[in-house]
PDB file of C-alpha atoms in Angstrom:
ATOM      1  CA  MET A 189     -23.699   1.342  23.115  1.00  0.00           C
ATOM      2  CA  THR A 190     -21.169  -1.558  22.624  1.00  0.00           C
ATOM      3  CA  ALA A 191     -21.069  -4.456  25.235  1.00  0.00           C
ATOM      4  CA  SER A 192     -18.266  -4.751  28.420  1.00  0.00           C
ATOM      5  CA  PRO A 193     -15.700  -6.924  26.851  1.00  0.00           C
ATOM      6  CA  ASP A 194     -15.896 -10.702  27.229  1.00  0.00           C
ATOM      7  CA  LEU A 195     -12.221 -11.702  29.381  1.00  0.00           C
ATOM      8  CA  GLY A 196     -12.833 -15.054  28.752  1.00  0.00           C
ATOM      9  CA  THR A 197     -11.860 -14.376  25.084  1.00  0.00           C
ATOM     10  CA  VAL A 198      -8.408 -12.675  25.875  1.00  0.00           C
ATOM     11  CA  GLN A 199      -5.783 -14.764  24.391  1.00  0.00           C
ATOM     12  CA  LEU A 200      -1.981 -13.950  24.437  1.00  0.00           C
ATOM     13  CA  ALA A 201      -0.678 -11.716  21.733  1.00  0.00           C
ATOM     14  CA  SER A 202       0.156 -14.085  18.316  1.00  0.00           C
ATOM     15  CA  PRO A 203       0.339 -13.527  14.483  1.00  0.00           C
ATOM     16  CA  ASP A 204      -3.780 -15.052  13.845  1.00  0.00           C
ATOM     17  CA  LEU A 205      -4.705 -12.538  16.811  1.00  0.00           C
ATOM     18  CA  LEU A 206      -2.859  -9.005  15.286  1.00  0.00           C
ATOM     19  CA  ARG A 207      -4.229 -10.727  12.343  1.00  0.00           C
ATOM     20  CA  SER A 208      -8.003 -11.557  13.669  1.00  0.00           C
ATOM     21  CA  THR A 209      -8.319  -7.695  15.125  1.00  0.00           C
ATOM     22  CA  PHE A 210      -6.716  -5.730  11.729  1.00  0.00           C
ATOM     23  CA  ARG A 211      -9.273  -8.081  10.299  1.00  0.00           C
ATOM     24  CA  ARG A 212     -12.014  -5.970  11.787  1.00  0.00           C
ATOM     25  CA  HIS A 213     -10.328  -2.280  11.099  1.00  0.00           C
ATOM     26  CA  ALA A 214     -11.377  -0.979   7.538  1.00  0.00           C
ATOM     27  CA  ALA A 215      -8.305   1.010   5.539  1.00  0.00           C
ATOM     28  CA  GLY A 216      -7.364   2.584   2.466  1.00  0.00           C
ATOM     29  CA  VAL A 217      -5.800   0.549  -0.248  1.00  0.00           C
ATOM     30  CA  ALA A 218      -3.034   1.538  -2.078  1.00  0.00           C
ATOM     31  CA  VAL A 219      -0.291   0.248  -4.335  1.00  0.00           C
ATOM     32  CA  ILE A 220       3.676   1.194  -3.824  1.00  0.00           C
ATOM     33  CA  THR A 221       5.080   0.775  -7.161  1.00  0.00           C
ATOM     34  CA  ALA A 222       8.951   1.108  -7.937  1.00  0.00           C
ATOM     35  CA  ARG A 223      11.684   0.781 -10.681  1.00  0.00           C
ATOM     36  CA  GLY A 224      13.732  -2.358 -10.001  1.00  0.00           C
ATOM     37  CA  ASP A 225      16.794  -3.886 -11.670  1.00  0.00           C
ATOM     38  CA  ALA A 226      14.857  -6.830 -13.867  1.00  0.00           C
ATOM     39  CA  GLY A 227      11.936  -4.182 -14.456  1.00  0.00           C
ATOM     40  CA  PRO A 228       9.044  -2.445 -12.384  1.00  0.00           C
ATOM     41  CA  VAL A 229       7.452  -4.091  -9.230  1.00  0.00           C
ATOM     42  CA  GLY A 230       4.758  -2.713  -6.674  1.00  0.00           C
ATOM     43  CA  PHE A 231       2.806  -4.678  -3.622  1.00  0.00           C
ATOM     44  CA  THR A 232      -0.349  -3.543  -2.306  1.00  0.00           C
ATOM     45  CA  ALA A 233      -0.403  -2.297   0.976  1.00  0.00           C
ATOM     46  CA  THR A 234      -3.136  -1.563   3.603  1.00  0.00           C
ATOM     47  CA  SER A 235      -0.451   0.606   5.980  1.00  0.00           C
ATOM     48  CA  LEU A 236      -0.113   3.939   3.649  1.00  0.00           C
ATOM     49  CA  THR A 237       0.323   6.741   6.519  1.00  0.00           C
ATOM     50  CA  SER A 238       0.044  10.502   6.355  1.00  0.00           C
ATOM     51  CA  VAL A 239       3.256  11.088   8.505  1.00  0.00           C
ATOM     52  CA  SER A 240       4.202  14.709   8.310  1.00  0.00           C
ATOM     53  CA  ALA A 241       3.347  18.377   7.034  1.00  0.00           C
ATOM     54  CA  GLU A 242       6.401  19.545   6.867  1.00  0.00           C
ATOM     55  CA  PRO A 243       8.286  17.866   5.167  1.00  0.00           C
ATOM     56  CA  PRO A 244       5.610  15.765   3.176  1.00  0.00           C
ATOM     57  CA  LEU A 245       6.395  11.886   4.936  1.00  0.00           C
ATOM     58  CA  VAL A 246       4.609   8.557   4.536  1.00  0.00           C
ATOM     59  CA  SER A 247       5.463   5.657   5.438  1.00  0.00           C
ATOM     60  CA  PHE A 248       4.219   1.708   4.866  1.00  0.00           C
ATOM     61  CA  GLY A 249       5.743  -1.633   6.163  1.00  0.00           C
ATOM     62  CA  ILE A 250       6.208  -4.146   3.769  1.00  0.00           C
ATOM     63  CA  GLY A 251       7.643  -7.615   4.899  1.00  0.00           C
ATOM     64  CA  THR A 252      11.965  -8.589   4.557  1.00  0.00           C
ATOM     65  CA  GLY A 253      10.426 -11.717   2.127  1.00  0.00           C
ATOM     66  CA  ALA A 254       7.881  -9.998  -0.501  1.00  0.00           C
ATOM     67  CA  SER A 255       9.113 -10.380  -3.795  1.00  0.00           C
ATOM     68  CA  SER A 256       9.445  -6.446  -4.175  1.00  0.00           C
ATOM     69  CA  TRP A 257      11.693  -6.027  -0.991  1.00  0.00           C
ATOM     70  CA  PRO A 258      14.748  -6.156  -3.111  1.00  0.00           C
ATOM     71  CA  ALA A 259      14.030  -3.026  -4.990  1.00  0.00           C
ATOM     72  CA  ILE A 260      12.363  -1.116  -2.098  1.00  0.00           C
ATOM     73  CA  ALA A 261      15.545  -2.024  -0.260  1.00  0.00           C
ATOM     74  CA  GLU A 262      17.763   0.022  -3.357  1.00  0.00           C
ATOM     75  CA  THR A 263      16.018   2.419  -4.066  1.00  0.00           C
ATOM     76  CA  GLU A 264      15.753   5.738  -3.829  1.00  0.00           C
ATOM     77  CA  HIS A 265      12.272   7.053  -5.386  1.00  0.00           C
ATOM     78  CA  ILE A 266       8.755   5.442  -5.095  1.00  0.00           C
ATOM     79  CA  GLY A 267       5.575   5.315  -6.422  1.00  0.00           C
ATOM     80  CA  VAL A 268       2.154   5.261  -3.610  1.00  0.00           C
ATOM     81  CA  HIS A 269      -1.062   4.876  -5.751  1.00  0.00           C
ATOM     82  CA  ILE A 270      -4.948   5.362  -4.187  1.00  0.00           C
ATOM     83  CA  LEU A 271      -7.068   3.289  -5.235  1.00  0.00           C
ATOM     84  CA  GLY A 272     -10.566   3.726  -5.955  1.00  0.00           C
ATOM     85  CA  GLU A 273     -13.535   0.960  -5.845  1.00  0.00           C
ATOM     86  CA  HIS A 274     -13.159   0.404  -9.270  1.00  0.00           C
ATOM     87  CA  GLN A 275      -9.512  -1.040  -9.439  1.00  0.00           C
ATOM     88  CA  GLY A 276     -10.418  -4.365  -6.758  1.00  0.00           C
ATOM     89  CA  GLU A 277      -8.749  -6.273  -9.089  1.00  0.00           C
ATOM     90  CA  LEU A 278      -5.681  -4.984  -9.813  1.00  0.00           C
ATOM     91  CA  ALA A 279      -5.546  -4.365  -5.344  1.00  0.00           C
ATOM     92  CA  ALA A 280      -5.747  -8.312  -6.390  1.00  0.00           C
ATOM     93  CA  THR A 281      -3.312  -8.370  -8.920  1.00  0.00           C
ATOM     94  CA  PHE A 282      -0.772  -6.126  -6.960  1.00  0.00           C
ATOM     95  CA  ALA A 283      -1.938  -8.501  -3.333  1.00  0.00           C
ATOM     96  CA  ARG A 284      -0.963 -11.809  -5.534  1.00  0.00           C
ATOM     97  CA  SER A 285       2.048 -13.325  -5.146  1.00  0.00           C
ATOM     98  CA  GLY A 286       3.336 -14.745  -8.318  1.00  0.00           C
ATOM     99  CA  ALA A 287       0.977 -12.063 -10.280  1.00  0.00           C
ATOM    100  CA  ASP A 288       1.876 -10.467 -13.570  1.00  0.00           C
ATOM    101  CA  ARG A 289       2.110  -7.000 -12.079  1.00  0.00           C
ATOM    102  CA  PHE A 290       2.332  -4.942 -14.748  1.00  0.00           C
ATOM    103  CA  GLY A 291       0.864  -6.625 -17.382  1.00  0.00           C
ATOM    104  CA  ALA A 292      -2.312  -6.639 -19.339  1.00  0.00           C
ATOM    105  CA  PRO A 293      -5.030  -4.935 -17.868  1.00  0.00           C
ATOM    106  CA  THR A 294      -2.707  -3.328 -16.037  1.00  0.00           C
ATOM    107  CA  VAL A 295      -1.691   0.293 -17.684  1.00  0.00           C
ATOM    108  CA  TRP A 296       0.523   3.279 -16.686  1.00  0.00           C
ATOM    109  CA  ARG A 297       3.665   4.534 -17.575  1.00  0.00           C
ATOM    110  CA  GLU A 298       7.659   4.967 -16.075  1.00  0.00           C
ATOM    111  CA  GLY A 299       6.949   8.516 -14.923  1.00  0.00           C
ATOM    112  CA  PRO A 300       8.813  11.482 -12.711  1.00  0.00           C
ATOM    113  CA  GLU A 301      12.315   9.545 -11.712  1.00  0.00           C
ATOM    114  CA  GLY A 302      11.284   6.606 -13.314  1.00  0.00           C
ATOM    115  CA  VAL A 303       9.061   4.881 -11.789  1.00  0.00           C
ATOM    116  CA  PRO A 304       5.793   3.399 -12.755  1.00  0.00           C
ATOM    117  CA  VAL A 305       3.023   5.333 -12.448  1.00  0.00           C
ATOM    118  CA  LEU A 306      -0.498   2.995 -12.809  1.00  0.00           C
ATOM    119  CA  ASP A 307      -3.251   5.173 -14.978  1.00  0.00           C
ATOM    120  CA  ASP A 308      -6.819   5.579 -13.203  1.00  0.00           C
ATOM    121  CA  VAL A 309      -6.058   5.502  -9.783  1.00  0.00           C
ATOM    122  CA  LEU A 310      -7.230   8.391  -7.108  1.00  0.00           C
ATOM    123  CA  ALA A 311      -4.026  10.221  -6.594  1.00  0.00           C
ATOM    124  CA  TRP A 312      -1.052   9.558  -6.460  1.00  0.00           C
ATOM    125  CA  LEU A 313       2.712  10.675  -5.198  1.00  0.00           C
ATOM    126  CA  VAL A 314       6.582  10.268  -6.897  1.00  0.00           C
ATOM    127  CA  CYS A 315       8.347   9.646  -3.359  1.00  0.00           C
ATOM    128  CA  ARG A 316      12.131   9.651  -2.285  1.00  0.00           C
ATOM    129  CA  ILE A 317      12.426   7.620   0.693  1.00  0.00           C
ATOM    130  CA  VAL A 318      13.893   8.999   3.468  1.00  0.00           C
ATOM    131  CA  GLY A 319      14.670   6.077   5.855  1.00  0.00           C
ATOM    132  CA  ARG A 320      13.923   1.791   6.104  1.00  0.00           C
ATOM    133  CA  VAL A 321      12.954   1.146   9.707  1.00  0.00           C
ATOM    134  CA  PRO A 322      13.299  -2.361  11.226  1.00  0.00           C
ATOM    135  CA  ALA A 323      10.187  -3.884  12.189  1.00  0.00           C
ATOM    136  CA  GLY A 324      10.695  -7.729  13.292  1.00  0.00           C
ATOM    137  CA  ASP A 325       9.638  -9.359   9.725  1.00  0.00           C
ATOM    138  CA  HIS A 326       9.403  -6.144   8.011  1.00  0.00           C
ATOM    139  CA  ARG A 327      10.480  -2.606   7.330  1.00  0.00           C
ATOM    140  CA  ILE A 328       8.423   0.743   7.907  1.00  0.00           C
ATOM    141  CA  VAL A 329      10.074   3.080   4.765  1.00  0.00           C
ATOM    142  CA  LEU A 330       9.726   6.641   5.217  1.00  0.00           C
ATOM    143  CA  ALA A 331       9.767   8.342   2.236  1.00  0.00           C
ATOM    144  CA  GLU A 332       9.115  12.135   1.406  1.00  0.00           C
ATOM    145  CA  VAL A 333       6.499  13.293  -1.366  1.00  0.00           C
ATOM    146  CA  VAL A 334       8.460  14.819  -4.526  1.00  0.00           C
ATOM    147  CA  LEU A 335       5.456  15.403  -6.483  1.00  0.00           C
ATOM    148  CA  GLY A 336       2.056  14.089  -7.458  1.00  0.00           C
ATOM    149  CA  ASP A 337      -1.149  14.258  -8.753  1.00  0.00           C
ATOM    150  CA  PRO A 338      -4.148  14.127  -6.671  1.00  0.00           C
ATOM    151  CA  THR A 339      -7.127  14.887  -8.644  1.00  0.00           C
ATOM    152  CA  GLY A 340      -8.245  11.324  -9.785  1.00  0.00           C
ATOM    153  CA  VAL A 341     -12.548  10.935  -9.798  1.00  0.00           C
ATOM    154  CA  GLY A 342     -14.414   8.434  -7.838  1.00  0.00           C
ATOM    155  CA  ARG A 343     -14.403   7.315  -4.168  1.00  0.00           C
ATOM    156  CA  PRO A 344     -11.506   5.155  -2.718  1.00  0.00           C
ATOM    157  CA  LEU A 345     -10.961   1.339  -2.139  1.00  0.00           C
ATOM    158  CA  LEU A 346     -11.466   0.085   1.582  1.00  0.00           C
ATOM    159  CA  TYR A 347     -10.405  -3.747   2.684  1.00  0.00           C
ATOM    160  CA  HIS A 348     -12.055  -4.980   5.384  1.00  0.00           C
ATOM    161  CA  GLN A 349     -12.495  -8.906   6.753  1.00  0.00           C
ATOM    162  CA  GLY A 350      -9.875 -10.113   3.439  1.00  0.00           C
ATOM    163  CA  ARG A 351     -12.477  -8.538   1.016  1.00  0.00           C
ATOM    164  CA  PHE A 352     -12.206  -5.143  -1.204  1.00  0.00           C
ATOM    165  CA  ASN A 353     -14.507  -2.220  -0.585  1.00  0.00           C
ATOM    166  CA  GLY A 354     -16.486   0.489  -1.587  1.00  0.00           C
ATOM    167  CA  LEU A 355     -17.824   3.442   0.414  1.00  0.00           C
ATOM    168  CA  ARG A 356     -21.124   2.713   1.411  1.00  0.00           C
ATOM    169  CA  ASP A 357     -23.625   5.994   2.319  1.00  0.00           C
TER     170      ASP A 357
END
C-alpha cells in the first residue's frame, strides 16, 4: 500500500522537477554509436525505446548540445548496444564529457554500414535513421532495425538514482 500524495510538496514544472522525478525511474542502459567525420562517436542513453515491431523501430533522445549530435544529425546508420551489469565503467565512459570513448579499455570494431560495434554487450543492433523529431533542446531519433545480434550473456545494466546498478533478485 502506498501513502496518499502530500499536495503540500507539489512543485511547478521545471528541469529540476523532471530530473528529480526521473532519478526514481529505473531505466535500461544503452550506448548509441555512429561513424563521424573525425572518427567514431557515441554516448550513453537511458531513453532507448522499442517503438514498433512491424517495421522494427527504436527511438532515443539526444541533446542538440551533445558532442555526438553533429554526427547523429548527419549519419544514415547508428549502432544500439544494450549493456550488461558488468559494464558500468563503459557506461560511465560514454556518459562522461570529453572522455576518450573509443580508446582502451573500450573494445570495438567497425561493423555493418561502418557503424562502431562494441564487444561483450548483451545485444546490439545496426539501425537506419528514419526521423529526427525536434523536442525542446533534444531530438528524438527514430531508427529502423537493419540487423543485429541479441545473443550476449548476462544481466542488464540499469540506471537509477544517478548510479549504474545491476538487477537484484
